[in-house]
Tab-separated table of C-alpha atoms and ligand atoms in Angstrom:
chain	number	residue	atom	x	y	z
O	1	MET	CA	0.017	-0.017	0.059
O	2	THR	CA	1.195	3.408	-0.808
O	3	VAL	CA	2.440	5.728	1.946
O	4	SER	CA	1.200	9.207	0.962
O	5	LYS	CA	2.664	12.604	2.049
O	6	LYS	CA	0.253	15.539	2.593
O	7	ASN	CA	1.480	18.859	3.899
O	8	GLY	CA	4.675	17.311	5.154
O	9	LYS	CA	2.941	14.565	7.118
O	10	VAL	CA	3.625	10.969	6.004
O	11	TYR	CA	0.291	8.934	5.953
O	12	ASN	CA	0.173	5.247	6.295
O	13	PRO	CA	-3.260	3.712	6.088
O	14	LEU	CA	-2.203	0.566	7.671
O	15	GLU	CA	-1.117	2.561	10.854
O	16	SER	CA	-4.453	4.219	10.711
O	17	MET	CA	-6.146	0.681	10.733
O	18	MET	CA	-4.052	-0.417	13.667
O	19	SER	CA	-4.740	2.614	15.742
O	20	ARG	CA	-8.537	2.107	15.392
O	21	PHE	CA	-7.991	-1.552	16.321
O	22	GLU	CA	-6.301	-0.386	19.541
O	23	ILE	CA	-9.010	1.950	20.424
O	24	ALA	CA	-11.715	-0.931	19.738
O	25	ALA	CA	-9.547	-3.406	21.746
O	26	LYS	CA	-9.414	-1.047	24.722
O	27	LYS	CA	-13.194	-0.254	24.622
O	28	ILE	CA	-14.100	-3.909	24.962
O	29	GLN	CA	-11.229	-4.672	27.374
O	30	LEU	CA	-9.960	-7.434	25.123
O	31	ASP	CA	-8.216	-10.159	27.051
O	32	PRO	CA	-4.519	-9.394	26.791
O	33	SER	CA	-3.606	-13.013	25.755
O	34	ILE	CA	-6.133	-12.809	22.827
O	35	TYR	CA	-4.811	-9.499	22.012
O	36	GLN	CA	-1.319	-11.121	21.696
O	37	VAL	CA	-2.901	-13.798	19.208
O	38	LEU	CA	-4.619	-11.179	17.199
O	39	ILE	CA	-1.663	-8.765	16.680
O	40	ASN	CA	0.477	-11.561	15.192
O	41	PRO	CA	-0.151	-13.323	11.934
O	42	ALA	CA	-0.845	-17.144	12.347
O	43	ARG	CA	1.608	-18.220	9.484
O	44	ILE	CA	3.950	-16.440	7.095
O	45	VAL	CA	5.284	-18.115	3.937
O	46	THR	CA	7.881	-16.544	1.632
O	47	ALA	CA	9.148	-18.224	-1.386
O	48	ASN	CA	11.839	-17.342	-3.966
O	49	LEU	CA	10.568	-17.934	-7.387
O	50	PRO	CA	13.022	-18.493	-10.199
O	51	ILE	CA	11.571	-17.620	-13.517
O	52	GLN	CA	12.938	-17.879	-17.087
O	53	MET	CA	12.476	-14.536	-18.875
O	54	ASP	CA	11.808	-14.192	-22.530
O	55	ASP	CA	15.473	-13.398	-23.285
O	56	GLY	CA	16.472	-16.651	-21.715
O	57	THR	CA	17.864	-15.145	-18.396
O	58	VAL	CA	16.599	-16.294	-15.108
O	59	LYS	CA	15.359	-13.909	-12.534
O	60	VAL	CA	14.279	-14.619	-8.833
O	61	PHE	CA	11.167	-12.989	-7.515
O	62	GLU	CA	10.016	-12.845	-3.897
O	63	GLY	CA	6.615	-13.977	-3.136
O	64	HIS	CA	4.744	-13.977	0.207
O	65	ARG	CA	1.533	-15.508	1.590
O	66	VAL	CA	0.450	-14.346	4.973
O	67	GLN	CA	-2.447	-16.097	6.923
O	68	HIS	CA	-3.265	-13.595	9.701
O	69	SER	CA	-6.122	-15.624	11.135
O	70	GLN	CA	-8.032	-18.872	10.486
O	71	THR	CA	-10.109	-18.619	13.692
O	72	LEU	CA	-13.347	-18.105	11.757
O	73	GLY	CA	-12.439	-20.196	8.886
O	74	PRO	CA	-9.975	-20.575	6.089
O	75	SER	CA	-8.133	-17.266	5.443
O	76	LYS	CA	-9.177	-15.132	2.501
O	77	GLY	CA	-7.393	-12.238	0.778
O	78	GLY	CA	-6.025	-10.928	-2.431
O	79	ILE	CA	-2.612	-11.328	-4.231
O	80	ARG	CA	-1.033	-8.217	-5.388
O	81	TYR	CA	1.841	-7.724	-7.995
O	82	SER	CA	3.888	-4.451	-7.270
O	83	MET	CA	7.415	-3.240	-6.735
O	84	SER	CA	6.187	-1.946	-3.484
O	85	VAL	CA	5.313	-5.330	-1.993
O	86	THR	CA	7.023	-6.010	1.334
O	87	LEU	CA	6.360	-8.632	3.898
O	88	ASP	CA	5.297	-5.853	6.406
O	89	GLU	CA	2.620	-4.668	4.025
O	90	VAL	CA	1.343	-8.131	3.376
O	91	LYS	CA	1.123	-8.755	7.015
O	92	ALA	CA	-0.839	-5.722	7.673
O	93	LEU	CA	-3.135	-6.061	4.694
O	94	ALA	CA	-3.858	-9.812	5.964
O	95	ALA	CA	-5.058	-8.484	9.362
O	96	TRP	CA	-7.165	-5.906	7.540
O	97	MET	CA	-8.850	-8.663	5.813
O	98	THR	CA	-9.568	-10.555	9.081
O	99	TRP	CA	-11.623	-7.586	10.245
O	100	LYS	CA	-13.467	-7.100	7.002
O	101	CYS	CA	-14.498	-10.793	6.811
O	102	ALA	CA	-15.526	-10.842	10.430
O	103	VAL	CA	-17.642	-7.574	10.213
O	104	VAL	CA	-19.849	-8.938	7.558
O	105	GLY	CA	-20.004	-12.495	9.262
O	106	MET	CA	-18.210	-14.239	6.470
O	107	PRO	CA	-16.798	-17.781	7.810
O	108	PHE	CA	-13.244	-16.643	6.836
O	109	GLY	CA	-10.166	-15.372	8.421
O	110	GLY	CA	-7.841	-12.843	6.782
O	111	GLY	CA	-4.823	-13.620	4.393
O	112	LYS	CA	-2.950	-11.708	1.856
O	113	GLY	CA	-0.367	-12.483	-0.770
O	114	GLY	CA	2.140	-10.477	-2.839
O	115	ILE	CA	4.909	-10.826	-5.364
O	116	LYS	CA	7.621	-8.059	-5.702
O	117	CYS	CA	7.600	-7.388	-9.414
O	118	ASP	CA	6.682	-4.749	-11.993
O	119	PRO	CA	3.963	-6.447	-14.185
O	120	ARG	CA	4.086	-3.402	-16.611
O	121	THR	CA	7.506	-4.480	-17.733
O	122	MET	CA	6.729	-8.238	-18.131
O	123	SER	CA	5.291	-10.125	-21.167
O	124	LYS	CA	2.187	-12.230	-20.789
O	125	GLY	CA	4.369	-15.355	-20.834
O	126	GLU	CA	6.553	-14.144	-18.022
O	127	LEU	CA	3.415	-13.261	-15.914
O	128	GLU	CA	2.052	-16.739	-16.487
O	129	ARG	CA	5.272	-18.437	-15.555
O	130	LEU	CA	5.632	-16.250	-12.333
O	131	THR	CA	1.918	-16.918	-11.431
O	132	ARG	CA	2.211	-20.612	-11.944
O	133	SER	CA	5.405	-20.915	-9.984
O	134	TYR	CA	3.831	-18.871	-7.053
O	135	ALA	CA	0.746	-21.253	-7.170
O	136	ALA	CA	3.095	-24.297	-7.113
O	137	ALA	CA	5.219	-22.764	-4.253
O	138	MET	CA	2.095	-22.065	-2.195
O	139	SER	CA	0.139	-25.244	-3.059
O	140	ASP	CA	0.609	-26.855	0.348
O	141	VAL	CA	-0.589	-23.677	2.136
O	142	ILE	CA	-3.459	-22.480	-0.023
O	143	GLY	CA	-6.539	-24.667	-0.670
O	144	PRO	CA	-10.458	-24.354	-0.354
O	145	ASP	CA	-10.319	-25.310	3.317
O	146	LYS	CA	-7.099	-23.513	4.097
O	147	ASP	CA	-6.521	-20.289	2.409
O	148	ILE	CA	-8.418	-18.826	-0.667
O	149	PRO	CA	-6.716	-16.141	-2.643
O	150	ALA	CA	-8.281	-13.565	-4.784
O	151	PRO	CA	-7.362	-10.747	-7.129
O	152	ASP	CA	-5.794	-7.402	-5.744
O	153	MET	CA	-3.607	-4.761	-7.159
O	154	ASN	CA	-2.399	-5.721	-10.627
O	155	THR	CA	-3.976	-9.089	-10.776
O	156	GLY	CA	-7.365	-10.228	-12.137
O	157	PRO	CA	-9.189	-13.092	-13.606
O	158	GLN	CA	-6.437	-14.272	-15.935
O	159	GLU	CA	-4.005	-14.751	-13.001
O	160	MET	CA	-6.785	-16.447	-10.989
O	161	ALA	CA	-7.377	-18.904	-14.074
O	162	TRP	CA	-3.601	-19.725	-14.092
O	163	ILE	CA	-3.604	-20.364	-10.388
O	164	VAL	CA	-6.655	-22.674	-10.520
O	165	ASP	CA	-5.038	-24.521	-13.498
O	166	GLU	CA	-1.693	-25.047	-11.828
O	167	TYR	CA	-3.188	-25.823	-8.305
O	168	SER	CA	-5.476	-28.367	-10.019
O	169	LYS	CA	-2.673	-30.029	-11.901
O	170	ILE	CA	-0.682	-30.492	-8.746
O	171	LYS	CA	-3.675	-31.927	-6.799
O	172	GLY	CA	-4.820	-33.966	-9.628
O	173	ALA	CA	-8.263	-32.671	-9.344
O	174	PHE	CA	-10.004	-29.692	-10.839
O	175	THR	CA	-10.408	-27.333	-7.747
O	176	PRO	CA	-12.022	-23.993	-8.666
O	177	ALA	CA	-12.755	-23.222	-4.950
O	178	VAL	CA	-9.114	-22.657	-4.247
O	179	ILE	CA	-9.477	-19.098	-5.390
O	180	THR	CA	-12.165	-16.459	-6.219
O	181	GLY	CA	-12.444	-13.677	-8.753
O	182	LYS	CA	-12.067	-16.241	-11.598
O	183	PRO	CA	-13.589	-15.877	-15.038
O	184	LEU	CA	-17.233	-16.752	-15.334
O	185	THR	CA	-16.496	-19.763	-17.392
O	186	MET	CA	-14.220	-21.196	-14.955
O	187	GLY	CA	-16.509	-20.952	-11.911
O	188	GLY	CA	-16.636	-17.155	-11.267
O	189	SER	CA	-19.754	-15.762	-9.763
O	190	ALA	CA	-22.466	-13.616	-11.416
O	191	GLY	CA	-22.705	-10.253	-9.787
O	192	ARG	CA	-18.992	-10.162	-8.615
O	193	VAL	CA	-18.087	-7.101	-10.666
O	194	GLU	CA	-20.730	-4.915	-9.246
O	195	ALA	CA	-20.562	-6.415	-5.809
O	196	THR	CA	-18.369	-3.894	-4.114
O	197	GLY	CA	-20.355	-0.874	-5.514
O	198	ARG	CA	-23.610	-2.616	-4.770
O	199	GLY	CA	-22.542	-3.112	-1.102
O	200	VAL	CA	-21.633	0.621	-0.889
O	201	MET	CA	-25.140	1.435	-2.063
O	202	VAL	CA	-26.720	-0.848	0.485
O	203	SER	CA	-24.612	0.657	3.280
O	204	CYS	CA	-25.450	4.152	2.087
O	205	ARG	CA	-29.155	3.327	2.068
O	206	SER	CA	-29.080	1.729	5.563
O	207	ALA	CA	-27.242	4.717	6.885
O	208	MET	CA	-29.558	7.233	5.219
O	209	SER	CA	-32.583	5.389	6.824
O	210	LYS	CA	-31.103	5.537	10.216
O	211	LEU	CA	-30.398	9.145	9.834
O	212	GLY	CA	-33.748	9.980	8.559
O	213	MET	CA	-32.497	11.312	5.142
O	214	ASN	CA	-34.852	11.309	2.272
O	215	PRO	CA	-32.994	10.004	-0.898
O	216	GLN	CA	-35.113	12.226	-3.198
O	217	GLU	CA	-34.009	15.293	-1.353
O	218	SER	CA	-30.282	14.245	-0.890
O	219	THR	CA	-27.256	15.013	-2.840
O	220	CYS	CA	-24.124	12.928	-3.220
O	221	VAL	CA	-20.486	13.399	-4.532
O	222	VAL	CA	-18.376	10.476	-5.520
O	223	GLN	CA	-14.570	10.486	-5.728
O	224	GLY	CA	-13.014	8.038	-8.041
O	225	PHE	CA	-14.886	6.645	-11.188
O	226	GLY	CA	-13.416	3.122	-11.501
O	227	ASN	CA	-15.120	-0.257	-10.571
O	228	VAL	CA	-16.205	0.964	-7.150
O	229	GLY	CA	-16.863	4.668	-7.774
O	230	SER	CA	-18.846	4.280	-10.951
O	231	ILE	CA	-21.029	1.431	-9.711
O	232	SER	CA	-21.635	3.010	-6.374
O	233	ALA	CA	-22.653	6.160	-8.190
O	234	LYS	CA	-25.059	4.509	-10.501
O	235	LEU	CA	-26.673	2.488	-7.702
O	236	ILE	CA	-26.991	5.456	-5.324
O	237	GLU	CA	-28.465	7.600	-8.071
O	238	MET	CA	-30.999	4.759	-8.583
O	239	LEU	CA	-32.154	5.199	-4.904
O	240	GLY	CA	-33.348	8.711	-6.002
O	241	VAL	CA	-30.232	10.616	-4.844
O	242	THR	CA	-29.065	13.397	-7.044
O	243	ILE	CA	-25.237	12.900	-7.843
O	244	ILE	CA	-23.829	16.402	-8.090
O	245	GLY	CA	-20.084	15.648	-8.301
O	246	ILE	CA	-17.997	12.804	-9.641
O	247	SER	CA	-14.217	12.614	-10.289
O	248	ASP	CA	-11.228	10.558	-11.425
O	249	ILE	CA	-7.499	10.964	-11.777
O	250	SER	CA	-8.375	13.665	-14.476
O	251	GLY	CA	-10.177	15.885	-11.910
O	252	GLY	CA	-13.676	16.604	-10.439
O	253	TYR	CA	-16.954	17.370	-12.479
O	254	TYR	CA	-19.659	19.356	-10.482
O	255	ASN	CA	-23.156	19.902	-11.657
O	256	LYS	CA	-25.611	21.014	-8.998
O	257	LYS	CA	-28.641	19.920	-11.115
O	258	GLY	CA	-27.293	16.457	-11.091
O	259	ILE	CA	-25.009	14.332	-13.400
O	260	ASP	CA	-26.604	11.497	-15.392
O	261	ILE	CA	-24.365	8.692	-14.250
O	262	GLU	CA	-25.215	6.351	-17.159
O	263	LYS	CA	-24.204	9.017	-19.520
O	264	ALA	CA	-20.889	9.577	-17.636
O	265	ILE	CA	-20.249	5.751	-17.680
O	266	LYS	CA	-20.806	5.767	-21.433
O	267	PHE	CA	-18.490	8.693	-21.903
O	268	LYS	CA	-15.770	7.070	-20.002
O	269	GLU	CA	-16.121	3.947	-21.958
O	270	ARG	CA	-15.732	5.795	-25.218
O	271	ASN	CA	-13.014	7.901	-24.054
O	272	ASN	CA	-10.312	5.332	-23.103
O	273	GLY	CA	-11.489	4.871	-19.558
O	274	THR	CA	-11.165	8.542	-18.416
O	275	LEU	CA	-13.659	11.472	-17.698
O	276	GLU	CA	-11.199	13.871	-19.268
O	277	GLY	CA	-13.323	16.386	-21.390
O	278	PHE	CA	-16.630	15.368	-19.670
O	279	LYS	CA	-18.841	18.406	-20.315
O	280	ASP	CA	-21.825	17.614	-18.190
O	281	GLY	CA	-20.369	19.193	-15.088
O	282	ARG	CA	-17.871	22.109	-14.236
O	283	LYS	CA	-14.304	21.045	-13.889
O	284	ILE	CA	-13.054	21.395	-10.376
O	285	SER	CA	-10.082	19.899	-8.411
O	286	ASN	CA	-10.285	16.801	-6.564
O	287	ASP	CA	-9.547	18.614	-3.405
O	288	LYS	CA	-12.419	20.986	-3.972
O	289	LEU	CA	-14.654	17.985	-4.975
O	290	LEU	CA	-14.329	16.605	-1.379
O	291	GLU	CA	-15.259	19.901	0.111
O	292	LEU	CA	-18.518	20.550	-1.858
O	293	GLU	CA	-21.766	21.275	-0.146
O	294	THR	CA	-23.359	17.754	-0.267
O	295	ASP	CA	-25.373	15.364	2.086
O	296	ILE	CA	-23.319	12.277	1.078
O	297	LEU	CA	-19.699	11.810	0.125
O	298	VAL	CA	-18.417	8.541	-1.166
O	299	PRO	CA	-14.605	8.464	-1.483
O	300	ALA	CA	-14.040	5.628	-3.791
O	301	ALA	CA	-10.577	6.317	-5.281
O	302	MET	CA	-7.590	5.578	-3.016
O	303	GLU	CA	-6.300	5.902	0.550
O	304	ASP	CA	-5.715	9.043	2.719
O	305	GLN	CA	-7.986	11.519	1.039
O	306	ILE	CA	-9.475	12.732	4.165
O	307	THR	CA	-7.020	13.805	6.704
O	308	ARG	CA	-6.574	16.365	9.545
O	309	ASN	CA	-5.667	18.861	6.733
O	310	ASN	CA	-9.150	18.887	5.072
O	311	ALA	CA	-11.417	17.116	7.476
O	312	ASP	CA	-12.657	20.470	8.894
O	313	LYS	CA	-13.697	21.496	5.467
O	314	ILE	CA	-15.879	18.495	4.709
O	315	LYS	CA	-19.489	19.494	4.544
O	316	ALA	CA	-21.236	16.032	3.836
O	317	LYS	CA	-23.345	14.697	6.712
O	318	LEU	CA	-22.529	11.193	5.739
O	319	ILE	CA	-19.415	9.635	4.370
O	320	VAL	CA	-19.503	6.081	2.921
O	321	GLU	CA	-16.011	4.677	2.227
O	322	GLY	CA	-15.854	2.807	-0.981
O	323	ALA	CA	-12.036	2.773	-1.045
O	324	ASN	CA	-9.781	1.074	1.527
O	325	GLY	CA	-8.335	3.585	3.955
O	326	PRO	CA	-9.638	6.794	2.425
O	327	THR	CA	-9.817	8.466	6.029
O	328	SER	CA	-6.599	8.710	7.985
O	329	SER	CA	-6.983	8.161	11.763
O	330	ASP	CA	-6.034	11.795	12.507
O	331	ALA	CA	-9.321	13.005	10.798
O	332	ASP	CA	-11.517	10.819	12.887
O	333	ASP	CA	-11.814	13.118	15.891
O	334	ILE	CA	-12.455	16.141	13.626
O	335	LEU	CA	-15.163	14.406	11.858
O	336	ASP	CA	-16.758	13.118	15.024
O	337	LYS	CA	-16.839	16.654	16.354
O	338	LYS	CA	-18.508	17.940	13.286
O	339	GLY	CA	-21.132	15.323	13.816
O	340	ILE	CA	-20.254	13.706	10.434
O	341	TYR	CA	-21.280	9.969	10.199
O	342	VAL	CA	-18.933	7.628	8.519
O	343	VAL	CA	-19.700	4.005	7.257
O	344	PRO	CA	-16.095	2.692	7.436
O	345	ASP	CA	-14.273	0.912	4.657
O	346	ILE	CA	-14.202	-2.540	6.393
O	347	LEU	CA	-17.981	-2.452	6.397
O	348	ALA	CA	-18.922	-0.334	3.396
O	349	ASN	CA	-16.757	-2.102	0.667
O	350	ALA	CA	-17.145	-5.644	2.168
O	351	GLY	CA	-19.713	-6.437	-0.730
O	352	GLY	CA	-16.889	-7.579	-2.792
O	353	VAL	CA	-15.636	-10.228	-0.234
O	354	THR	CA	-19.152	-11.298	0.462
O	355	VAL	CA	-19.725	-12.296	-3.167
O	356	SER	CA	-16.127	-13.918	-3.211
O	357	TYR	CA	-17.680	-16.089	-0.475
O	358	PHE	CA	-20.680	-16.865	-2.578
O	359	GLU	CA	-18.480	-17.750	-5.490
O	360	TRP	CA	-16.494	-20.137	-3.235
O	361	VAL	CA	-20.032	-21.530	-2.019
O	362	GLN	CA	-21.124	-22.179	-5.647
O	363	ASN	CA	-17.823	-23.802	-6.496
O	364	ARG	CA	-18.202	-26.304	-3.679
O	365	LEU	CA	-21.826	-27.072	-4.640
O	366	GLY	CA	-20.889	-27.292	-8.189
O	367	TYR	CA	-23.768	-25.025	-9.005
O	368	HIS	CA	-24.298	-21.536	-10.468
O	369	TRP	CA	-26.612	-18.899	-8.964
O	370	THR	CA	-28.349	-16.324	-10.850
O	371	GLU	CA	-27.305	-12.584	-10.490
O	372	GLU	CA	-30.555	-11.928	-8.864
O	373	ARG	CA	-29.937	-14.591	-6.230
O	374	VAL	CA	-26.352	-13.437	-5.528
O	375	ASN	CA	-27.549	-9.676	-5.261
O	376	ARG	CA	-30.420	-10.584	-2.894
O	377	ARG	CA	-28.186	-12.563	-0.564
O	378	ALA	CA	-25.415	-10.039	-0.611
O	379	ASP	CA	-27.743	-7.169	0.047
O	380	ARG	CA	-29.160	-9.043	3.110
O	381	VAL	CA	-25.544	-9.684	4.447
O	382	MET	CA	-24.665	-6.037	4.032
O	383	LYS	CA	-27.923	-4.771	5.635
O	384	GLN	CA	-27.478	-7.139	8.687
O	385	ALA	CA	-23.847	-6.207	9.225
O	386	PHE	CA	-24.833	-2.557	8.972
O	387	ASN	CA	-27.485	-3.204	11.838
O	388	GLU	CA	-25.126	-5.034	13.868
O	389	VAL	CA	-22.646	-2.178	13.721
O	390	TYR	CA	-25.248	0.339	14.431
O	391	ALA	CA	-26.413	-1.579	17.514
O	392	ALA	CA	-22.660	-1.933	18.875
O	393	ALA	CA	-22.258	1.975	18.283
O	394	GLN	CA	-25.259	2.552	20.565
O	395	LYS	CA	-24.105	0.097	23.166
O	396	HIS	CA	-20.521	1.173	23.323
O	397	ARG	CA	-21.237	4.963	22.661
O	398	CYS	CA	-18.828	5.196	19.865
O	399	ASN	CA	-18.703	6.134	16.001
O	400	TRP	CA	-19.536	3.497	13.392
O	401	ARG	CA	-15.895	2.968	12.599
O	402	ILE	CA	-15.001	1.957	16.058
O	403	ALA	CA	-18.095	-0.043	16.362
O	404	SER	CA	-17.298	-2.002	13.201
O	405	TYR	CA	-13.878	-2.996	14.691
O	406	ILE	CA	-15.543	-3.930	18.001
O	407	VAL	CA	-18.003	-6.221	16.138
O	408	ALA	CA	-15.274	-7.848	14.208
O	409	ILE	CA	-12.727	-8.182	17.033
O	410	LYS	CA	-15.306	-9.614	19.298
O	411	LYS	CA	-16.349	-12.280	16.876
O	412	VAL	CA	-12.744	-13.388	16.352
O	413	ALA	CA	-11.759	-13.119	20.059
O	414	ASP	CA	-15.001	-15.078	21.302
O	415	THR	CA	-14.411	-17.820	18.669
O	416	GLN	CA	-10.718	-18.045	19.596
O	417	LYS	CA	-11.587	-18.412	23.249
O	418	LEU	CA	-13.973	-21.281	22.294
O	419	ARG	CA	-11.312	-22.894	20.282
O	420	GLY	CA	-8.630	-22.463	22.907
O	421	VAL	CA	-4.870	-22.182	22.534
O	422	TYR	CA	-2.243	-24.689	23.521
O	423	GLY	CA	-2.068	-24.645	27.451
H	501	NAD	P1	-10.104	1.398	-10.224
H	501	NAD	O1	-8.762	1.395	-10.483
H	501	NAD	O2	-11.104	0.679	-10.966
H	501	NAD	O3	-10.658	2.963	-10.020
H	501	NAD	C1	-9.895	3.978	-9.334
H	501	NAD	C2	-10.531	5.236	-9.753
H	501	NAD	O4	-9.873	6.390	-8.938
H	501	NAD	C3	-10.170	5.664	-11.069
H	501	NAD	O5	-11.349	6.324	-11.650
H	501	NAD	C4	-9.023	6.563	-11.063
H	501	NAD	O6	-8.997	7.439	-12.116
H	501	NAD	C5	-9.450	7.335	-9.729
H	501	NAD	N1	-8.386	7.932	-9.143
H	501	NAD	C6	-6.948	7.614	-8.986
H	501	NAD	N2	-6.463	8.475	-8.245
H	501	NAD	C7	-7.255	9.513	-7.934
H	501	NAD	C8	-7.135	10.744	-7.273
H	501	NAD	N3	-5.930	11.078	-6.723
H	501	NAD	N4	-8.268	11.490	-7.179
H	501	NAD	C9	-9.445	11.080	-7.664
H	501	NAD	N5	-9.611	10.008	-8.386
H	501	NAD	C10	-8.504	9.127	-8.431
H	501	NAD	O7	-10.068	0.791	-8.682
H	501	NAD	P2	-11.358	0.159	-7.815
H	501	NAD	O8	-11.304	-1.226	-7.971
H	501	NAD	O9	-12.595	0.943	-8.242
H	501	NAD	O10	-10.777	0.425	-6.331
H	501	NAD	C11	-10.920	1.804	-5.753
H	501	NAD	C12	-10.834	1.700	-4.269
H	501	NAD	O11	-11.695	0.842	-3.680
H	501	NAD	C13	-9.472	1.230	-3.868
H	501	NAD	O12	-9.025	1.723	-2.619
H	501	NAD	C14	-9.576	-0.301	-3.546
H	501	NAD	O13	-8.661	-0.902	-2.731
H	501	NAD	C15	-10.954	-0.282	-3.011
H	501	NAD	N6	-11.635	-1.519	-3.073
H	501	NAD	C16	-12.072	-2.145	-4.318
H	501	NAD	C17	-12.734	-3.337	-4.401
H	501	NAD	C18	-13.312	-3.981	-5.561
H	501	NAD	O14	-13.825	-4.877	-5.604
H	501	NAD	N7	-12.681	-3.372	-6.652
H	501	NAD	C19	-13.076	-3.989	-3.116
H	501	NAD	C20	-12.759	-3.341	-1.938
H	501	NAD	C21	-12.150	-2.184	-1.911
């Protein structure tokens, strides 16, 4: 994960996550021995992967798989390809997955994998050999009942297909449930592409209902117009909310009468995937976009967008975090004092991991669900999770973010106590 620098301060979203974990752990007076278990990953595997490059030379790549927790079930979490991959980062991201799976009640622990490489400089053949070599090296630690990887930064359905193929060859049996985020023809799930944005919409709808906000009279600004941002914008618009601002890397676009999201998506598709040149809104900076007069703000681009430097200027009543880590922990108190409600990332964007769970379930059943069934079940999971967090916030008198961590930590800690440790 990138460490961003704003006004001289270095932000690290993983430290932000840990500081919230600490607050929640204190609030529930987490048993110190369970605390020790939860701050350490259960298992770390590092493999050196020698690959023949297209020019005939051999390069050795470092790959990791970290299983932070398997208390609630097999660990689950993506594999990323990036030069910034370090073991520390993978360890922290694996812990993040433990809380995300637990808060929505998935029977999974947290895991994460990564290979330090620059996929942009590699050919498809080199990437395939690297991916297959990683799958072979990890074949004893991953598996449908052990640890189920998925795509993350710079990996997608193609890499997942190679991993299923390699793993299945090694085990001598076709095993699609070893991984999620597969192509549809290899056991991927209907609804997976829209799942995260859909979960953001359901979280937003639940929060609006608790706060007595009428969708028809509400406005929303969405930062980021990729998979999560564009789909969240489309589905929140369908609730009757007016989307007055959208943005991507090219900048922000503001129209107080409302932006037609379907039109913006079509524009982006025709325009090489960017909003550059979009005329249905006045061009503004991404910083100004966050500070617009709006009822709802959905940061769905990247980490550390709301920090102590701009939190005071945020005018939204409700923030629904589509991205991972868009708010740094030093902004939390400022937002609380302003009375701004935040549906945190580990809850709001957990629709993706929920449908990944459904993909695994379908693979194990040997059956395909319709998109309608996937959506109905995922919506129910997200709604229940929100209600659970809301109740925890009332009980512990804390914001929804800390309540989400409380719900997640309690589930893992209570189960860990029942399972016990070596005595
Ligand atoms: P994506 O690459 O599809 O889209 C990212 C969008 O953000 C693009 O529109 C890009 O132009 C824009 N962007 C990048 N830098 C920006 C900036 N400085 N200001 C404004 N916009 C900027 O990525 P995605 O899959 O939509 O993921 C977005 C966020 O959601 C990430 O934090 C990701 O970790 C998180 N997330 C994604 C999923 C998923 O299923 N895709 C699940 C959970 C969390």
